[in-house]
Amino acid sequence: MKKILIFGAGRSSIYLIEYLLDHAQEGGWKVVIADINLESAIQRLNGHPSGMAISLDTLNESARKSAINEADLVISLMPPNLHQTIAEDCLEFGKNLLTASYISPNLSVLKEKVMEKGLIFLGEMGLDPGIDHMSAMEKIHDIQSKGGKVVSFKSYTGGLVAPESDDNPWNYKISWNPKNVVLAGQGIAQFLEHGAIRYLPYNRIFKEVSTIQFPELGDREVYANRNSLSYIDLYGLNEAKTVIRGTIRHPGFIEAWDAICSLGFTDDTTPVLIKNGTTYSELTCSFLGIRNKNPRLGFAEFLGINTEHIILDKIEWLGLFSDEKILGFSHDGKLGYTQTTIAEVLQNLMVEKWKLNPSDKDLILMQHEFIYELNGKIKKLYSSLILKGEDHQYTAMAKTVGLPLAIFAKLLMSGLKYEPGIHIPLDKWIYEPVLRELEKNGIQFIETEEELAF
Amino acid sequence: MKKILIFGAGRSSIYLIEYLLDHAQEGGWKVVIADINLESAIQRLNGHPSGMAISLDTLNESARKSAINEADLVISLMPPNLHQTIAEDCLEFGKNLLTASYISPNLSVLKEKVMEKGLIFLGEMGLDPGIDHMSAMEKIHDIQSKGGKVVSFKSYTGGLVAPESDDNPWNYKISWNPKNVVLAGQGIAQFLEHGAIRYLPYNRIFKEVSTIQFPELGDREVYANRNSLSYIDLYGLNEAKTVIRGTIRHPGFIEAWDAICSLGFTDDTTPVLIKNGTTYSELTCSFLGIRNKNPRLGFAEFLGINTEHIILDKIEWLGLFSDEKILGFSHDGKLGYTQTTIAEVLQNLMVEKWKLNPSDKDLILMQHEFIYELNGKIKKLYSSLILKGEDHQYTAMAKTVGLPLAIFAKLLMSGLKYEPGIHIPLDKWIYEPVLRELEKNGIQFIETEEELAF
């Protein structure tokens, strides 16, 4: 019997594994769930007869190679740095490989060899990147095939909390990698706006906020995300005057997050010495440069805002003004210092405060805005996805990251004719069948279109 | 005959090599100058009979090991990442090692083995780190030996341009690694001020400027530099309420540099896509987010200053408003993009603009300010170094980086009794003879002391 080998049984694997187990009998395959923690793999298998759980350390070369050699298809949910090793083994043993991660420059180098062996390595097959590519490309191809010209493309994604589970002043909970939440926006965002290139560095990224609307949910705020310029070529948008990708947050989140960044609390490059026994309040005061003062008052002065401002309520709720000792930190009796990064201190706090409770539902939002010319008219098309999770395990995040991989795995195992090589899901032969199957699983975009009058 | 092996014949090696060659005959040693570029080594040797120039790629294991095995003492001026390999070979062949770089955590691990073999590895033996350690520790030990207590320690260093060679509005030229000039201040500065710990992140580091005075030269400005907290233990300053180390610049430099940082031009983490043919003016406008506008006017609005402000004169002089195409950049005819970092674009420009001309003299400034209690009195002691270079090769920077290494090498070769282990120059048996010999070579601190009245 054929085998699908999955590396990683972490929280983004739940829908992926269930889908593949559910279709295993009709498809005639077995699902091998490999994780360094056997318990996690067993839990994901959940006693299903069409699979098996194995303990596997990806860094153990012989165990890894042997598992890959026995598989017919490999799916990697490992951290990006481990994909390369897995990919090289897949090449050696002639196995197809699917991941939700970006294709690294190192991986791209294997392109020719992957083609020669007639294999497919498909990356960026999750939510963002993944569903964003597929849903945007379907519309772009559709517009272009009618003779239309895309003059503006904006695309936003956010992993948030559903309104019914939203019980904190940030209107936010963490459904994905908390480290990425802390480091979001670092570097320089790059995009095209009204024909001009814009570079927006970290110190200003959260100060340029726009508002978008979702049917029924109402307003959300967005900021520009990483490198949108590379999407001009990638998506074939050479006639567009505006190409912007961004991140969605609840109104008010971004300005408060900007305050935390301004204070310096998201730096992960510098080991800082923090005195044992230090409280959050003291730490905040050390960054504000104030002594014997109320940190809320000091922060208000630092930001030049009223002491009753809602930004300060948010920061206070997060715990930065509290007299608690710093979480996840050495507080031994010696009058010493612990070395850490301030980003790690913040992350430890956020993971506690922004935790999804067992019955909490997360929320995935995605919206593309296309402006295009067709037959002398200018039209504006919105394509939006609103997806709520079930609970803290069956999250919309896990569903949207896992199902594209699972569906494409099923297609491959069912004999889909593919173009050999290293791909991301931009082509119709990939996105078309996957989007239709996602729709059947409740991941469906809503479209509204209007003609612009001049 | 004994041999001193020097790795690296770059611009910081000129005084080091000349000193060792000059003392070779009386000392009875030969100087082996090893560089990947044989020409550089030959140029440094300058036909001196007591030395030899060899071509050596530090990454070539057999050549490196063989050269080290034949030496009696090794001095490494290589980039810090190559010290480790050299250090491991020195340990293997039982050779002493001197460098001007920081002792890395990886190098510290070798400590026990270095002691067991009776060797000395001495790091941080240049200017800063180096002369700063030695000159400060001599004063601290002096104060403490009299029963005094240091309650405040401030220490500043700067590599600048001498007034007679100062012909640009920044009052600055580059005498050291230009990359470090671009990245200066990144991360979080940490220091102790009036008993309270301060953390100062990059977005505010250049906004907290203090003024210090130098005899005859007048005022200079300073900003806090990296981690001063670790110097509390290192220098035995546990009773001090203030411990700050910083960097010296000419008045007005720091506020203008802050403007460039605010714009985002010092980011070296993000590859940015820049359209071929882009001019500096266009690039600046893309960061400012303005179109069809004067970049000087746009920058003035961005900073909230008058268009006649001297900050803008400085930035204009540097070339950020110019219609020249970007230096060191691909400008081929294809309508494509070149990927680089904005820090690299800025560095290429700065290296041209802030170049030392052949007859230019650089300037090293260092100042320690000690406040200490002794016999019920409070005293303030300034210890200052002002050193001008000769020309663009015989720089004060090369002299202050190279001579401490050269002098300690001479001491070792002359039979100095040392404590085996990995050291930095904090102990009297190291700094005392070195400081006296530096004085003979014109590197002399001036002291002024006053009693503080209350």
mmCIF file of C-alpha atoms in Angstrom, chain B residues 88-279:
data_model
loop_
_atom_site.group_PDB
_atom_site.id
_atom_site.type_symbol
_atom_site.label_atom_id
_atom_site.label_comp_id
_atom_site.label_asym_id
_atom_site.label_seq_id
_atom_site.Cartn_x
_atom_site.Cartn_y
_atom_site.Cartn_z
ATOM 1 C CA GLU B 88 42.494 26.481 17.770
ATOM 2 C CA ASP B 89 45.690 26.028 15.766
ATOM 3 C CA CYS B 90 47.644 28.137 18.277
ATOM 4 C CA LEU B 91 46.361 25.882 21.009
ATOM 5 C CA GLU B 92 47.325 22.768 19.049
ATOM 6 C CA PHE B 93 50.867 23.962 18.390
ATOM 7 C CA GLY B 94 51.352 25.722 21.732
ATOM 8 C CA LYS B 95 51.668 29.316 20.474
ATOM 9 C CA ASN B 96 50.639 32.543 22.200
ATOM 10 C CA LEU B 97 48.020 34.645 20.387
ATOM 11 C CA LEU B 98 47.236 38.383 20.393
ATOM 12 C CA THR B 99 44.230 40.104 18.793
ATOM 13 C CA ALA B 100 42.463 43.462 18.959
ATOM 14 C CA SER B 101 39.006 41.846 18.764
ATOM 15 C CA TYR B 102 36.462 40.947 21.389
ATOM 16 C CA ILE B 103 36.829 37.530 22.984
ATOM 17 C CA SER B 104 33.916 35.558 21.551
ATOM 18 C CA PRO B 105 31.961 33.034 23.650
ATOM 19 C CA ASN B 106 33.393 30.257 21.435
ATOM 20 C CA LEU B 107 36.911 31.417 22.156
ATOM 21 C CA SER B 108 36.245 31.615 25.918
ATOM 22 C CA VAL B 109 35.506 27.902 25.885
ATOM 23 C CA LEU B 110 39.189 27.230 25.217
ATOM 24 C CA LYS B 111 40.168 28.933 28.492
ATOM 25 C CA GLU B 112 41.047 25.805 30.502
ATOM 26 C CA LYS B 113 43.064 24.285 27.710
ATOM 27 C CA VAL B 114 45.007 27.500 27.161
ATOM 28 C CA MET B 115 45.876 27.548 30.873
ATOM 29 C CA GLU B 116 46.857 23.882 30.914
ATOM 30 C CA LYS B 117 49.303 24.489 28.089
ATOM 31 C CA GLY B 118 50.749 27.522 29.875
ATOM 32 C CA LEU B 119 49.785 29.835 27.009
ATOM 33 C CA ILE B 120 48.375 33.348 26.871
ATOM 34 C CA PHE B 121 45.657 34.416 24.442
ATOM 35 C CA LEU B 122 45.181 38.176 24.791
ATOM 36 C CA GLY B 123 42.180 39.817 23.107
ATOM 37 C CA GLU B 124 40.699 43.350 23.047
ATOM 38 C CA MET B 125 44.208 44.772 22.725
ATOM 39 C CA GLY B 126 43.537 47.661 20.309
ATOM 40 C CA LEU B 127 41.998 51.078 20.844
ATOM 41 C CA ASP B 128 38.378 50.385 21.827
ATOM 42 C CA PRO B 129 38.518 47.745 23.100
ATOM 43 C CA GLY B 130 42.090 48.038 24.280
ATOM 44 C CA ILE B 131 43.507 51.402 25.277
ATOM 45 C CA ASP B 132 40.107 52.225 26.837
ATOM 46 C CA HIS B 133 40.440 49.201 29.182
ATOM 47 C CA MET B 134 44.048 49.929 30.105
ATOM 48 C CA SER B 135 43.747 53.658 30.713
ATOM 49 C CA ALA B 136 40.532 53.252 32.713
ATOM 50 C CA MET B 137 41.784 50.352 34.828
ATOM 51 C CA GLU B 138 44.974 52.178 35.775
ATOM 52 C CA LYS B 139 42.897 55.051 37.200
ATOM 53 C CA ILE B 140 40.339 52.762 38.864
ATOM 54 C CA HIS B 141 43.050 50.714 40.543
ATOM 55 C CA ASP B 142 44.826 53.894 41.558
ATOM 56 C CA ILE B 143 41.687 55.345 43.163
ATOM 57 C CA GLN B 144 40.830 52.063 44.874
ATOM 58 C CA SER B 145 44.359 51.516 46.174
ATOM 59 C CA LYS B 146 44.135 54.869 47.987
ATOM 60 C CA GLY B 147 40.864 53.752 49.593
ATOM 61 C CA GLY B 148 38.688 55.692 47.171
ATOM 62 C CA LYS B 149 35.340 54.616 45.766
ATOM 63 C CA VAL B 150 34.313 55.250 42.161
ATOM 64 C CA VAL B 151 30.686 56.448 42.189
ATOM 65 C CA SER B 152 30.446 57.417 38.536
ATOM 66 C CA PHE B 153 32.310 56.302 35.426
ATOM 67 C CA LYS B 154 31.749 57.644 31.938
ATOM 68 C CA SER B 155 33.992 56.725 29.058
ATOM 69 C CA TYR B 156 33.837 57.918 25.457
ATOM 70 C CA THR B 157 35.830 57.200 22.324
ATOM 71 C CA GLY B 158 35.624 58.490 18.770
ATOM 72 C CA GLY B 159 37.504 58.075 15.511
ATOM 73 C CA LEU B 160 37.156 61.451 13.762
ATOM 74 C CA VAL B 161 38.978 63.854 11.486
ATOM 75 C CA ALA B 162 41.539 66.435 12.659
ATOM 76 C CA PRO B 163 40.378 70.087 12.492
ATOM 77 C CA GLU B 164 42.972 70.948 9.818
ATOM 78 C CA SER B 165 41.614 68.219 7.505
ATOM 79 C CA ASP B 166 37.988 68.862 8.300
ATOM 80 C CA ASP B 167 36.400 70.206 5.126
ATOM 81 C CA ASN B 168 32.846 68.856 5.088
ATOM 82 C CA PRO B 169 29.647 69.850 6.910
ATOM 83 C CA TRP B 170 29.533 66.571 8.864
ATOM 84 C CA ASN B 171 33.016 67.238 10.323
ATOM 85 C CA TYR B 172 33.650 63.554 9.799
ATOM 86 C CA LYS B 173 35.761 61.185 7.691
ATOM 87 C CA ILE B 174 36.059 57.413 7.885
ATOM 88 C CA SER B 175 39.251 56.009 9.410
ATOM 89 C CA TRP B 176 37.976 52.498 10.199
ATOM 90 C CA ASN B 177 35.503 49.858 9.012
ATOM 91 C CA PRO B 178 32.811 51.768 7.062
ATOM 92 C CA LYS B 179 30.232 49.063 7.704
ATOM 93 C CA ASN B 180 30.515 49.738 11.426
ATOM 94 C CA VAL B 181 29.899 53.428 10.751
ATOM 95 C CA VAL B 182 26.596 52.588 9.013
ATOM 96 C CA LEU B 183 25.436 50.087 11.633
ATOM 97 C CA ALA B 184 26.605 52.064 14.705
ATOM 98 C CA GLY B 185 24.068 52.167 17.513
ATOM 99 C CA GLN B 186 21.845 49.332 16.245
ATOM 100 C CA GLY B 187 20.252 47.157 18.916
ATOM 101 C CA ILE B 188 19.722 48.387 22.456
ATOM 102 C CA ALA B 189 22.230 50.449 24.464
ATOM 103 C CA GLN B 190 22.359 49.511 28.149
ATOM 104 C CA PHE B 191 23.803 51.579 30.945
ATOM 105 C CA LEU B 192 23.480 52.617 34.564
ATOM 106 C CA GLU B 193 22.571 56.226 35.314
ATOM 107 C CA HIS B 194 22.121 57.658 38.818
ATOM 108 C CA GLY B 195 21.467 54.162 40.164
ATOM 109 C CA ALA B 196 18.867 53.191 37.560
ATOM 110 C CA ILE B 197 19.304 50.856 34.624
ATOM 111 C CA ARG B 198 18.523 52.409 31.242
ATOM 112 C CA TYR B 199 17.762 50.594 28.003
ATOM 113 C CA LEU B 200 17.893 52.812 24.957
ATOM 114 C CA PRO B 201 16.797 51.308 21.626
ATOM 115 C CA TYR B 202 18.030 52.319 18.184
ATOM 116 C CA ASN B 203 15.106 54.634 17.410
ATOM 117 C CA ARG B 204 16.095 56.849 20.379
ATOM 118 C CA ILE B 205 19.832 56.308 20.769
ATOM 119 C CA PHE B 206 20.764 59.370 18.691
ATOM 120 C CA LYS B 207 18.167 61.581 20.372
ATOM 121 C CA GLU B 208 19.872 61.442 23.789
ATOM 122 C CA VAL B 209 22.988 63.460 23.155
ATOM 123 C CA SER B 210 25.369 64.851 25.783
ATOM 124 C CA THR B 211 28.224 67.290 25.423
ATOM 125 C CA ILE B 212 31.776 66.764 26.654
ATOM 126 C CA GLN B 213 34.791 69.086 26.471
ATOM 127 C CA PHE B 214 38.335 68.487 25.277
ATOM 128 C CA PRO B 215 41.190 70.806 26.161
ATOM 129 C CA GLU B 216 41.894 73.121 23.190
ATOM 130 C CA LEU B 217 39.485 71.270 20.865
ATOM 131 C CA GLY B 218 36.343 72.370 22.665
ATOM 132 C CA ASP B 219 32.954 70.661 22.692
ATOM 133 C CA ARG B 220 32.156 67.277 21.281
ATOM 134 C CA GLU B 221 28.897 65.313 21.446
ATOM 135 C CA VAL B 222 28.400 61.752 22.644
ATOM 136 C CA TYR B 223 25.761 59.014 22.558
ATOM 137 C CA ALA B 224 25.568 55.780 24.557
ATOM 138 C CA ASN B 225 27.297 52.765 23.084
ATOM 139 C CA ARG B 226 26.181 49.104 23.318
ATOM 140 C CA ASN B 227 26.323 47.305 26.656
ATOM 141 C CA SER B 228 27.886 49.368 29.462
ATOM 142 C CA LEU B 229 26.270 47.206 32.164
ATOM 143 C CA SER B 230 28.776 44.408 31.607
ATOM 144 C CA TYR B 231 31.568 46.862 32.545
ATOM 145 C CA ILE B 232 30.291 47.093 36.120
ATOM 146 C CA ASP B 233 31.645 43.628 36.898
ATOM 147 C CA LEU B 234 34.484 43.802 34.418
ATOM 148 C CA TYR B 235 35.988 46.969 35.906
ATOM 149 C CA GLY B 236 34.968 46.241 39.526
ATOM 150 C CA LEU B 237 32.605 49.229 39.667
ATOM 151 C CA ASN B 238 30.013 47.666 41.948
ATOM 152 C CA GLU B 239 29.675 50.862 44.003
ATOM 153 C CA ALA B 240 29.136 53.105 41.005
ATOM 154 C CA LYS B 241 25.713 54.651 40.409
ATOM 155 C CA THR B 242 26.536 55.648 36.867
ATOM 156 C CA VAL B 243 28.399 53.558 34.274
ATOM 157 C CA ILE B 244 28.133 54.781 30.698
ATOM 158 C CA ARG B 245 30.309 54.190 27.680
ATOM 159 C CA GLY B 246 29.727 56.086 24.501
ATOM 160 C CA THR B 247 30.827 57.310 21.108
ATOM 161 C CA ILE B 248 32.169 60.804 20.327
ATOM 162 C CA ARG B 249 31.129 62.858 17.298
ATOM 163 C CA HIS B 250 31.526 66.490 16.259
ATOM 164 C CA PRO B 251 28.590 68.688 17.411
ATOM 165 C CA GLY B 252 25.686 68.353 14.978
ATOM 166 C CA PHE B 253 26.734 65.024 13.507
ATOM 167 C CA ILE B 254 24.472 62.910 15.689
ATOM 168 C CA GLU B 255 21.225 64.787 14.998
ATOM 169 C CA ALA B 256 21.842 64.605 11.240
ATOM 170 C CA TRP B 257 22.736 60.926 11.427
ATOM 171 C CA ASP B 258 19.532 60.353 13.385
ATOM 172 C CA ALA B 259 17.603 61.868 10.482
ATOM 173 C CA ILE B 260 19.152 59.334 8.099
ATOM 174 C CA CYS B 261 18.332 56.491 10.484
ATOM 175 C CA SER B 262 14.733 57.709 10.866
ATOM 176 C CA LEU B 263 14.378 57.625 7.106
ATOM 177 C CA GLY B 264 15.348 53.933 7.274
ATOM 178 C CA PHE B 265 18.631 54.153 5.347
ATOM 179 C CA THR B 266 20.690 52.034 7.765
ATOM 180 C CA ASP B 267 18.698 48.788 7.558
ATOM 181 C CA ASP B 268 20.990 45.893 6.624
ATOM 182 C CA THR B 269 18.514 43.088 7.322
ATOM 183 C CA THR B 270 16.145 43.392 4.366
ATOM 184 C CA PRO B 271 17.054 42.825 0.722
ATOM 185 C CA VAL B 272 15.308 45.664 -1.105
ATOM 186 C CA LEU B 273 14.423 45.676 -4.789
ATOM 187 C CA ILE B 274 15.594 48.909 -6.450
ATOM 188 C CA LYS B 275 14.740 49.673 -10.051
ATOM 189 C CA ASN B 276 17.765 49.945 -12.335
ATOM 190 C CA GLY B 277 18.551 53.554 -13.194
ATOM 191 C CA THR B 278 17.226 54.887 -9.885
ATOM 192 C CA THR B 279 18.840 58.098 -8.630
#
